[in-house]
CSV table of C-alpha atoms in Angstrom, one decimal:
chain,number,residue,atom,x,y,z
A,162,UNK,CA,-32.1,20.0,-19.3
A,163,UNK,CA,-33.6,23.1,-17.5
A,164,UNK,CA,-30.0,24.2,-16.5
A,165,UNK,CA,-29.1,24.2,-20.2
A,166,UNK,CA,-32.3,26.1,-21.0
A,167,UNK,CA,-31.6,28.9,-18.6
A,168,UNK,CA,-27.8,29.0,-19.5
A,169,UNK,CA,-28.7,29.2,-23.2
A,170,UNK,CA,-31.3,31.9,-22.6
A,171,UNK,CA,-28.6,34.0,-20.9
A,172,UNK,CA,-25.7,33.1,-23.2
A,173,UNK,CA,-27.8,34.0,-26.3
A,174,UNK,CA,-28.0,37.6,-25.0
A,175,UNK,CA,-25.2,39.7,-26.5
A,176,UNK,CA,-25.4,42.1,-23.6
A,177,UNK,CA,-25.0,39.3,-21.0
A,178,UNK,CA,-22.3,37.5,-23.1
A,179,UNK,CA,-20.3,40.7,-23.4
A,180,UNK,CA,-20.2,41.0,-19.6
A,181,UNK,CA,-19.5,37.5,-18.5
A,182,UNK,CA,-18.1,35.8,-21.7
A,183,UNK,CA,-18.2,32.1,-20.8
A,184,UNK,CA,-18.4,32.6,-17.0
A,185,UNK,CA,-21.9,31.2,-16.5
A,186,UNK,CA,-21.5,28.5,-13.9
A,187,UNK,CA,-24.0,25.9,-12.6
A,188,UNK,CA,-24.2,25.4,-8.8
A,189,UNK,CA,-20.8,26.9,-7.9
A,190,UNK,CA,-17.9,28.8,-9.5
A,191,UNK,CA,-14.5,27.1,-9.9
A,192,UNK,CA,-11.8,27.8,-7.4
A,193,UNK,CA,-10.5,31.3,-8.2
A,194,UNK,CA,-6.9,30.2,-8.3
A,195,UNK,CA,-7.7,27.6,-11.0
A,196,UNK,CA,-9.0,30.4,-13.3
A,197,UNK,CA,-6.2,32.1,-15.4
A,198,UNK,CA,-5.9,35.8,-14.5
A,199,UNK,CA,-6.9,36.9,-18.0
A,200,UNK,CA,-10.1,34.9,-17.8
A,201,UNK,CA,-11.4,36.3,-14.4
A,202,UNK,CA,-14.2,38.8,-14.3
A,203,UNK,CA,-17.9,39.2,-13.8
A,204,UNK,CA,-19.7,35.9,-13.6
A,205,UNK,CA,-23.1,34.3,-13.1
A,206,UNK,CA,-23.9,31.3,-10.9
A,207,UNK,CA,-27.2,29.4,-11.5
A,208,UNK,CA,-28.5,27.2,-8.8
A,209,UNK,CA,-31.7,25.1,-8.9
A,210,UNK,CA,-33.8,25.7,-5.7
A,211,UNK,CA,-36.7,23.4,-6.5
A,212,UNK,CA,-38.1,21.3,-9.3
A,213,UNK,CA,-41.2,19.5,-8.2
A,214,UNK,CA,-43.4,18.2,-11.1
A,215,UNK,CA,-46.6,20.0,-11.9
A,216,UNK,CA,-49.7,17.8,-11.8
A,217,UNK,CA,-53.2,18.0,-13.1
A,218,UNK,CA,-55.7,15.7,-11.6
A,219,UNK,CA,-53.7,12.4,-11.2
A,220,UNK,CA,-51.1,12.8,-13.9
A,221,UNK,CA,-48.0,14.9,-14.5
A,222,UNK,CA,-48.7,17.7,-16.9
A,223,UNK,CA,-46.5,18.9,-19.7
A,224,UNK,CA,-45.4,22.1,-18.0
A,225,UNK,CA,-42.7,22.5,-15.4
A,226,UNK,CA,-42.0,25.4,-13.1
A,227,UNK,CA,-38.6,25.0,-11.4
A,228,UNK,CA,-37.2,27.8,-9.2
A,229,UNK,CA,-33.7,29.0,-9.8
A,230,UNK,CA,-31.4,31.4,-8.0
A,231,UNK,CA,-29.1,33.5,-10.2
A,232,UNK,CA,-26.2,35.2,-8.6
A,233,UNK,CA,-24.5,38.1,-10.4
A,234,UNK,CA,-20.9,38.7,-9.2
A,235,UNK,CA,-18.7,41.7,-9.8
A,236,UNK,CA,-16.1,43.9,-8.2
A,237,UNK,CA,-18.5,46.7,-7.1
A,238,UNK,CA,-22.1,46.8,-5.9
A,239,UNK,CA,-23.1,48.9,-8.9
A,240,UNK,CA,-21.6,46.5,-11.4
A,241,UNK,CA,-23.2,43.5,-9.7
A,242,UNK,CA,-26.6,45.3,-9.8
A,243,UNK,CA,-26.1,46.3,-13.4
A,244,UNK,CA,-25.3,42.6,-14.3
A,245,UNK,CA,-28.4,41.5,-12.4
A,246,UNK,CA,-30.4,44.0,-14.4
A,247,UNK,CA,-29.1,42.6,-17.7
A,248,UNK,CA,-30.2,39.1,-16.5
A,249,UNK,CA,-33.6,40.4,-15.4
A,250,UNK,CA,-34.2,42.2,-18.7
A,251,UNK,CA,-33.2,39.1,-20.6
A,252,UNK,CA,-35.4,36.7,-18.7
A,253,UNK,CA,-38.3,39.1,-18.4
A,254,UNK,CA,-38.3,39.3,-22.2
A,255,UNK,CA,-39.1,35.6,-22.5
A,256,UNK,CA,-42.6,34.3,-23.1
A,257,UNK,CA,-45.3,34.0,-24.1
A,258,UNK,CA,-44.8,31.8,-27.2
A,259,UNK,CA,-41.0,31.6,-27.0
A,260,UNK,CA,-39.5,28.4,-28.3
A,261,UNK,CA,-35.8,27.6,-27.6
A,262,UNK,CA,-33.8,24.7,-29.0
A,263,UNK,CA,-31.9,23.0,-26.1
A,264,UNK,CA,-29.8,19.9,-25.9
A,265,UNK,CA,-31.5,17.2,-23.8
A,266,UNK,CA,-29.7,14.8,-21.6
A,267,UNK,CA,-29.0,12.5,-24.5
A,268,UNK,CA,-27.4,15.3,-26.6
A,269,UNK,CA,-30.4,15.6,-28.9
A,270,UNK,CA,-31.9,19.0,-29.8
A,271,UNK,CA,-35.4,19.5,-28.4
A,272,UNK,CA,-37.8,22.4,-28.6
A,273,UNK,CA,-38.7,23.9,-25.2
A,274,UNK,CA,-41.6,26.3,-25.0
A,275,UNK,CA,-41.1,29.0,-22.4
A,276,UNK,CA,-44.4,30.5,-21.3
A,277,UNK,CA,-43.0,32.9,-18.7
A,278,UNK,CA,-40.2,33.7,-16.3
A,279,UNK,CA,-41.1,35.4,-13.0
A,280,UNK,CA,-38.6,37.1,-10.7
A,281,UNK,CA,-39.7,36.2,-7.1
A,282,UNK,CA,-37.2,38.1,-5.0
A,283,UNK,CA,-33.8,39.9,-5.3
A,284,UNK,CA,-31.2,41.4,-3.0
A,285,UNK,CA,-27.6,42.5,-2.8
A,286,UNK,CA,-24.8,41.1,-0.7
A,287,UNK,CA,-21.1,41.7,0.0
A,288,UNK,CA,-18.7,38.7,0.5
A,289,UNK,CA,-15.5,38.9,2.4
A,290,UNK,CA,-12.2,38.0,0.5
A,291,UNK,CA,-11.3,34.4,0.9
A,292,UNK,CA,-7.9,34.4,-0.8
A,293,UNK,CA,-6.1,36.7,1.7
A,294,UNK,CA,-6.5,39.8,-0.6
A,295,UNK,CA,-8.5,42.9,0.2
A,296,UNK,CA,-10.8,42.5,-2.8
A,297,UNK,CA,-14.4,42.0,-1.8
A,298,UNK,CA,-16.9,40.3,-4.0
A,299,UNK,CA,-20.3,41.9,-4.6
A,300,UNK,CA,-23.2,39.7,-5.4
A,301,UNK,CA,-26.7,40.6,-6.5
A,302,UNK,CA,-29.0,37.6,-6.2
A,303,UNK,CA,-32.5,36.9,-7.5
A,304,UNK,CA,-34.9,33.9,-7.6
A,305,UNK,CA,-36.7,33.2,-10.9
A,306,UNK,CA,-39.5,30.7,-11.5
A,307,UNK,CA,-39.3,29.4,-15.1
A,308,UNK,CA,-42.5,28.0,-16.6
A,309,UNK,CA,-41.6,25.7,-19.5
A,310,UNK,CA,-42.7,22.7,-21.4
A,311,UNK,CA,-41.5,19.2,-20.5
A,312,UNK,CA,-42.0,15.7,-21.9
A,313,UNK,CA,-44.4,13.5,-19.9
A,314,UNK,CA,-44.0,9.8,-19.7
A,315,UNK,CA,-46.8,7.9,-21.4
A,316,UNK,CA,-47.7,4.3,-20.6
A,317,UNK,CA,-49.3,2.3,-23.3
């Protein structure tokens, strides 16, 4: 569900949506050749880096703090960095007291409380062409820790 939360937080931003349209991918982007030419462009790739449960005393608590890496891809370093800044501005605007409706794993809407999103590190990279062309990809990457509510199993 936390992938959906982060994807929705970004997709609900008009500025981000205008830049990437529906090109927000989880874990990896599809093979470039499989994407129609008119649908290629800037994109975001969201990867989960960690998701250990938070505990208090001997029980899980109702907050989670997974770490995500968000890569912003574009055709130039300045465009990749500006896309990264759109993402950073969107995520930094969340919390406290932000509630987002997200589909859970069963397809039901559930309210998720986001207390904060913290950027932990960021950096820019250049990736060589992989398709035999001379078009290099520019990536700006950042790690974010997302503090949000989660359901906790109860045993009666």
